[in-house]
C-alpha positions as a Markdown table, in Angstrom:
| # | Residue | x | y | z |
|---|---|---|---|---|
| 1 | Met | 13.3 | -13.9 | -0.4 |
| 2 | Pro | 12.7 | -14.2 | 3.4 |
| 3 | Gln | 9.2 | -14.9 | 4.5 |
| 4 | Pro | 7.8 | -11.6 | 6.0 |
| 5 | Asp | 6.3 | -12.0 | 9.5 |
| 6 | Leu | 3.0 | -10.1 | 9.7 |
| 7 | Leu | 1.0 | -9.4 | 12.9 |
| 8 | Leu | -2.7 | -8.8 | 12.5 |
| 9 | Ile | -4.6 | -7.1 | 15.4 |
| 10 | Glu | -8.3 | -7.4 | 14.3 |
| 11 | Asp | -11.3 | -8.4 | 16.4 |
| 12 | Asp | -13.7 | -8.9 | 13.4 |
| 13 | Glu | -13.4 | -12.6 | 12.9 |
| 14 | Ala | -14.6 | -12.6 | 9.3 |
| 15 | Ile | -12.4 | -9.7 | 8.3 |
| 16 | Ala | -9.4 | -11.4 | 10.1 |
| 17 | Glu | -10.0 | -14.7 | 8.4 |
| 18 | Leu | -10.1 | -13.0 | 4.9 |
| 19 | Ile | -6.9 | -11.0 | 5.6 |
| 20 | Val | -4.9 | -14.0 | 6.9 |
| 21 | Trp | -6.0 | -16.1 | 3.9 |
| 22 | His | -4.8 | -13.5 | 1.4 |
| 23 | Phe | -1.5 | -12.8 | 3.1 |
| 24 | Ala | -0.7 | -16.4 | 3.7 |
| 25 | Arg | -1.4 | -17.0 | -0.1 |
| 26 | Glu | 1.2 | -14.3 | -0.8 |
| 27 | Gly | 3.9 | -16.0 | 1.3 |
| 28 | Phe | 3.5 | -14.0 | 4.6 |
| 29 | Ser | 3.9 | -15.7 | 7.9 |
| 30 | Val | 0.7 | -14.3 | 9.8 |
| 31 | Arg | 0.1 | -14.3 | 13.5 |
| 32 | Gln | -3.3 | -12.9 | 14.6 |
| 33 | Thr | -5.1 | -11.7 | 17.8 |
| 34 | Pro | -8.2 | -9.7 | 18.5 |
| 35 | Asp | -6.7 | -8.3 | 21.7 |
| 36 | Gly | -4.5 | -5.3 | 22.1 |
| 37 | Glu | -2.8 | -6.5 | 25.3 |
| 38 | Gln | -2.1 | -9.9 | 23.7 |
| 39 | Ala | -0.6 | -8.1 | 20.7 |
| 40 | Leu | 1.9 | -6.4 | 22.8 |
| 41 | Val | 2.8 | -9.8 | 24.3 |
| 42 | Leu | 3.3 | -11.3 | 20.9 |
| 43 | Val | 5.6 | -8.5 | 19.9 |
| 44 | Glu | 7.7 | -9.1 | 23.0 |
| 45 | Glu | 7.9 | -12.7 | 22.0 |
| 46 | Arg | 8.8 | -12.1 | 18.4 |
| 47 | Val | 9.1 | -8.7 | 16.7 |
| 48 | Pro | 7.1 | -8.8 | 13.5 |
| 49 | Asp | 8.2 | -7.2 | 10.2 |
| 50 | Ile | 5.0 | -5.3 | 9.8 |
| 51 | Val | 1.8 | -4.8 | 11.8 |
| 52 | Leu | -1.8 | -4.4 | 10.6 |
| 53 | Leu | -3.7 | -2.8 | 13.5 |
| 54 | Asp | -7.4 | -2.2 | 13.7 |
| 55 | Trp | -8.5 | 0.9 | 15.6 |
| 56 | Met | -11.4 | -0.6 | 17.6 |
| 57 | Ile | -10.1 | -3.8 | 19.2 |
| 58 | Glu | -10.4 | -5.7 | 22.6 |
| 59 | Ser | -9.0 | -4.6 | 25.8 |
| 60 | Leu | -6.8 | -1.8 | 24.5 |
| 61 | Pro | -7.7 | 0.7 | 21.7 |
| 62 | Gly | -5.6 | 0.4 | 18.5 |
| 63 | Ile | -4.3 | 4.0 | 18.7 |
| 64 | Glu | -2.8 | 3.1 | 22.3 |
| 65 | Val | -1.3 | -0.1 | 20.8 |
| 66 | Cys | 0.3 | 2.0 | 18.2 |
| 67 | Arg | 1.6 | 4.4 | 20.7 |
| 68 | Arg | 3.1 | 1.6 | 22.9 |
| 69 | Leu | 4.7 | -0.1 | 19.9 |
| 70 | Arg | 6.4 | 3.2 | 19.0 |
| 71 | Arg | 7.6 | 3.6 | 22.7 |
| 72 | Asn | 9.1 | 0.1 | 22.8 |
| 73 | Pro | 12.6 | 0.1 | 21.5 |
| 74 | Lys | 12.1 | -3.4 | 20.1 |
| 75 | Ser | 9.1 | -2.3 | 17.8 |
| 76 | Ala | 9.9 | 1.4 | 17.4 |
| 77 | Asn | 10.9 | 1.0 | 13.7 |
| 78 | Val | 8.3 | -1.7 | 12.8 |
| 79 | Pro | 5.9 | -0.6 | 10.0 |
| 80 | Ile | 2.3 | -0.1 | 11.2 |
| 81 | Ile | -0.8 | 0.2 | 8.9 |
| 82 | Met | -3.9 | 1.0 | 10.7 |
| 83 | Leu | -7.3 | -0.5 | 9.7 |
| 84 | Thr | -10.5 | 1.3 | 10.6 |
| 85 | Ala | -13.9 | 2.3 | 9.7 |
| 86 | Arg | -13.1 | 5.8 | 10.8 |
| 87 | Gly | -12.7 | 7.8 | 7.6 |
| 88 | Glu | -12.7 | 11.3 | 9.0 |
| 89 | Glu | -9.5 | 13.5 | 8.2 |
| 90 | Glu | -9.0 | 14.1 | 11.9 |
| 91 | Asp | -8.9 | 10.4 | 12.8 |
| 92 | Arg | -6.6 | 9.7 | 9.9 |
| 93 | Ile | -4.2 | 12.5 | 11.0 |
| 94 | Arg | -4.4 | 11.3 | 14.7 |
| 95 | Gly | -3.4 | 7.8 | 13.6 |
| 96 | Leu | -0.5 | 9.0 | 11.5 |
| 97 | Glu | 0.8 | 11.4 | 14.2 |
| 98 | Thr | 0.7 | 8.5 | 16.7 |
| 99 | Gly | 3.2 | 6.7 | 14.6 |
| 100 | Ala | 1.2 | 4.7 | 11.8 |
| 101 | Asp | 2.9 | 4.5 | 8.5 |
| 102 | Asp | -0.2 | 4.1 | 6.5 |
| 103 | Tyr | -4.1 | 4.1 | 6.9 |
| 104 | Val | -6.6 | 1.9 | 5.2 |
| 105 | Thr | -10.2 | 2.6 | 5.7 |
| 106 | Lys | -12.9 | -0.1 | 5.8 |
| 107 | Pro | -14.4 | -1.5 | 3.6 |
| 108 | Phe | -11.2 | -2.3 | 1.6 |
| 109 | Ser | -10.0 | -4.6 | -1.1 |
| 110 | Pro | -7.8 | -7.5 | 0.2 |
| 111 | Arg | -5.7 | -7.2 | -2.9 |
| 112 | Glu | -5.3 | -3.5 | -2.5 |
| 113 | Leu | -4.3 | -4.1 | 1.3 |
| 114 | Val | -1.7 | -6.7 | 0.1 |
| 115 | Ala | -0.3 | -4.2 | -2.4 |
| 116 | Arg | -0.2 | -1.5 | 0.3 |
| 117 | Val | 1.7 | -3.7 | 2.7 |
| 118 | Gln | 4.2 | -4.7 | 0.1 |
| 119 | Ala | 4.7 | -1.1 | -0.9 |
| 120 | Val | 5.5 | -0.2 | 2.8 |
| 121 | Leu | 7.9 | -3.1 | 3.1 |
| 122 | Arg | 9.7 | -2.1 | -0.1 |
| 123 | Arg | 10.1 | 1.4 | 1.2 |
| 124 | Leu | 10.9 | 0.5 | 4.8 |
| 125 | Arg | 12.2 | -3.1 | 4.8 |
| 126 | Pro | 13.4 | -3.6 | 1.2 |
| 127 | Ala | 15.2 | -6.9 | 2.0 |
| 128 | Leu | 11.7 | -8.4 | 2.8 |
| 129 | Ala | 9.8 | -7.2 | -0.1 |
| 130 | Gly | 9.7 | -8.9 | -3.5 |
| 131 | Glu | 10.8 | -7.1 | -6.6 |
| 132 | Met | 7.8 | -8.3 | -8.6 |
| 133 | Leu | 4.5 | -6.3 | -8.6 |
| 134 | Ser | 1.2 | -7.5 | -10.0 |
| 135 | Tyr | -2.1 | -5.9 | -10.5 |
| 136 | Ala | -5.0 | -7.3 | -12.7 |
| 137 | Asp | -3.2 | -8.7 | -15.8 |
| 138 | Ile | -0.1 | -6.6 | -15.4 |
| 139 | Glu | 3.3 | -7.8 | -14.0 |
| 140 | Leu | 6.2 | -5.4 | -13.3 |
| 141 | Asp | 9.7 | -6.6 | -12.5 |
| 142 | Ser | 11.7 | -3.8 | -10.9 |
| 143 | Val | 15.0 | -5.6 | -11.2 |
| 144 | Ala | 14.7 | -6.6 | -14.8 |
| 145 | His | 12.9 | -3.4 | -15.6 |
| 146 | Lys | 10.3 | -5.5 | -17.5 |
| 147 | Val | 6.5 | -5.1 | -17.8 |
| 148 | Val | 4.2 | -7.9 | -19.0 |
| 149 | Arg | 0.5 | -7.5 | -19.7 |
| 150 | Ala | -1.7 | -10.3 | -20.6 |
| 151 | Gly | 1.3 | -12.3 | -21.4 |
| 152 | Gln | 2.9 | -9.9 | -23.7 |
| 153 | Ile | 6.0 | -7.8 | -23.0 |
| 154 | Val | 5.3 | -4.1 | -22.9 |
| 155 | Ala | 8.0 | -1.5 | -24.1 |
| 156 | Met | 8.0 | 1.9 | -22.4 |
| 157 | Gly | 10.4 | 4.6 | -21.4 |
| 158 | Pro | 12.0 | 5.0 | -18.0 |
| 159 | Thr | 9.5 | 7.8 | -16.8 |
| 160 | Glu | 6.5 | 5.7 | -17.8 |
| 161 | Phe | 8.0 | 2.7 | -16.1 |
| 162 | Arg | 8.4 | 4.7 | -12.9 |
| 163 | Leu | 4.8 | 6.1 | -13.2 |
| 164 | Leu | 3.4 | 2.6 | -13.6 |
| 165 | Arg | 5.5 | 1.3 | -10.6 |
| 166 | His | 4.1 | 4.1 | -8.5 |
| 167 | Phe | 0.5 | 3.3 | -9.5 |
| 168 | Met | 1.0 | -0.4 | -8.9 |
| 169 | Glu | 2.4 | 0.3 | -5.4 |
| 170 | His | -0.9 | 2.1 | -4.6 |
| 171 | Pro | -3.7 | 0.6 | -6.7 |
| 172 | Gly | -6.9 | 2.3 | -6.7 |
| 173 | Arg | -5.6 | 5.5 | -5.2 |
| 174 | Val | -6.1 | 8.8 | -7.0 |
| 175 | Phe | -3.0 | 11.0 | -7.3 |
| 176 | Ser | -2.9 | 14.6 | -8.3 |
| 177 | Arg | -0.5 | 15.8 | -10.9 |
| 178 | Gly | 1.5 | 17.6 | -8.2 |
| 179 | Gln | 1.6 | 14.3 | -6.1 |
| 180 | Leu | 2.9 | 12.4 | -9.1 |
| 181 | Leu | 5.5 | 15.0 | -9.7 |
| 182 | Asp | 6.8 | 14.7 | -6.2 |
| 183 | Ser | 6.8 | 11.0 | -6.2 |
| 184 | Val | 8.0 | 10.1 | -9.7 |
| 185 | Trp | 10.1 | 13.1 | -10.7 |
| 186 | Gly | 11.2 | 14.2 | -7.1 |
| 187 | Gln | 10.2 | 17.2 | -5.0 |
| 188 | Asp | 12.9 | 19.4 | -6.4 |
| 189 | Ser | 11.8 | 19.0 | -9.9 |
| 190 | Asp | 10.8 | 22.2 | -11.7 |
| 191 | Ile | 8.8 | 20.2 | -14.4 |
| 192 | Glu | 5.5 | 21.7 | -15.4 |
| 193 | Leu | 2.3 | 19.9 | -14.3 |
| 194 | Arg | 1.3 | 19.5 | -17.9 |
| 195 | Thr | 4.3 | 17.2 | -18.3 |
| 196 | Val | 2.5 | 14.6 | -16.1 |
| 197 | Asp | -0.4 | 14.5 | -18.7 |
| 198 | Val | 2.0 | 13.9 | -21.6 |
| 199 | His | 3.7 | 10.9 | -19.8 |
| 200 | Ile | 0.2 | 9.5 | -18.7 |
| 201 | Arg | -0.7 | 9.5 | -22.4 |
| 202 | Arg | 2.5 | 7.7 | -23.3 |
| 203 | Leu | 1.9 | 5.2 | -20.5 |
| 204 | Arg | -1.8 | 4.5 | -21.6 |
| 205 | Lys | -0.4 | 4.0 | -25.3 |
| 206 | Ala | 2.1 | 1.6 | -24.0 |
| 207 | Ile | 0.2 | -0.4 | -21.5 |
| 208 | Asn | -3.2 | -0.6 | -23.2 |
| 209 | Leu | -2.5 | -3.3 | -25.7 |
| 210 | Pro | -5.2 | -4.3 | -28.3 |
| 211 | Gly | -7.9 | -6.3 | -26.6 |
| 212 | Thr | -7.1 | -5.0 | -23.1 |
| 213 | Ala | -9.0 | -2.4 | -21.0 |
| 214 | Asp | -7.8 | 1.1 | -20.3 |
| 215 | Ile | -6.6 | 0.5 | -16.8 |
| 216 | Ile | -5.7 | 4.1 | -16.0 |
| 217 | Arg | -8.6 | 6.1 | -14.8 |
| 218 | Thr | -8.8 | 9.9 | -15.1 |
| 219 | Val | -10.6 | 11.7 | -12.3 |
| 220 | Arg | -11.7 | 15.1 | -13.4 |
| 221 | Ser | -10.2 | 17.9 | -11.2 |
| 222 | Ala | -8.4 | 15.3 | -9.1 |
| 223 | Gly | -5.7 | 13.3 | -11.1 |
| 224 | Tyr | -5.2 | 9.7 | -12.1 |
| 225 | Ala | -5.4 | 6.2 | -10.7 |
| 226 | Leu | -4.7 | 2.6 | -11.6 |
| 227 | Asp | -8.1 | 1.0 | -11.6 |
| 228 | Ala | -9.0 | -2.3 | -13.2 |
| 229 | Gly | -12.7 | -1.8 | -12.3 |
| 230 | Lys | -13.0 | 1.5 | -14.2 |
| 231 | Gly | -15.9 | 1.9 | -16.5 |
């Protein structure tokens, strides 16, 4: 698998060091700058495979950097994930409308950030993304269609496999039944919402081996999430 080239644009030194360390450990080649203008120069020198872009950075706002990257033919199709302390819906929509592919609000888990980047790469740059997903004590091999938890092979049906893969691509995020239907069954599916509950129960039965924690969190009136920290 080729080594993905990640450009990090972040002016908080402690956060930048933490992100660089986690992505380097996962096999990424990471370039980092706190400066928006410098980031545009780095992109001209070598177009990255993905950009992590903070909203508030030096010399040029992150939203403007995103806009210029999208206007540049060299980087128009490069995936961009925005990092920001701004959690308001209007700000998220503005970032996405400017051209960001995903949006992560601070504070965030570095492990979740890595998983989100890998998910974007699988979707937009599949040749750069690994076929193995891991979260907590679970490993999923998309090619071999195999799931291992705590060293034990887990048997499950194809729908449960797709559900688990979707959750592992977005760890910690809560998905409604409707969102899961669209993502796992397809937007044209006429399956009832209750069907999701049935497959969630099957997935729980398969993945929660004796001695392991229930890793699927039910959020009342909201949906489900993959969460190793659930109580």
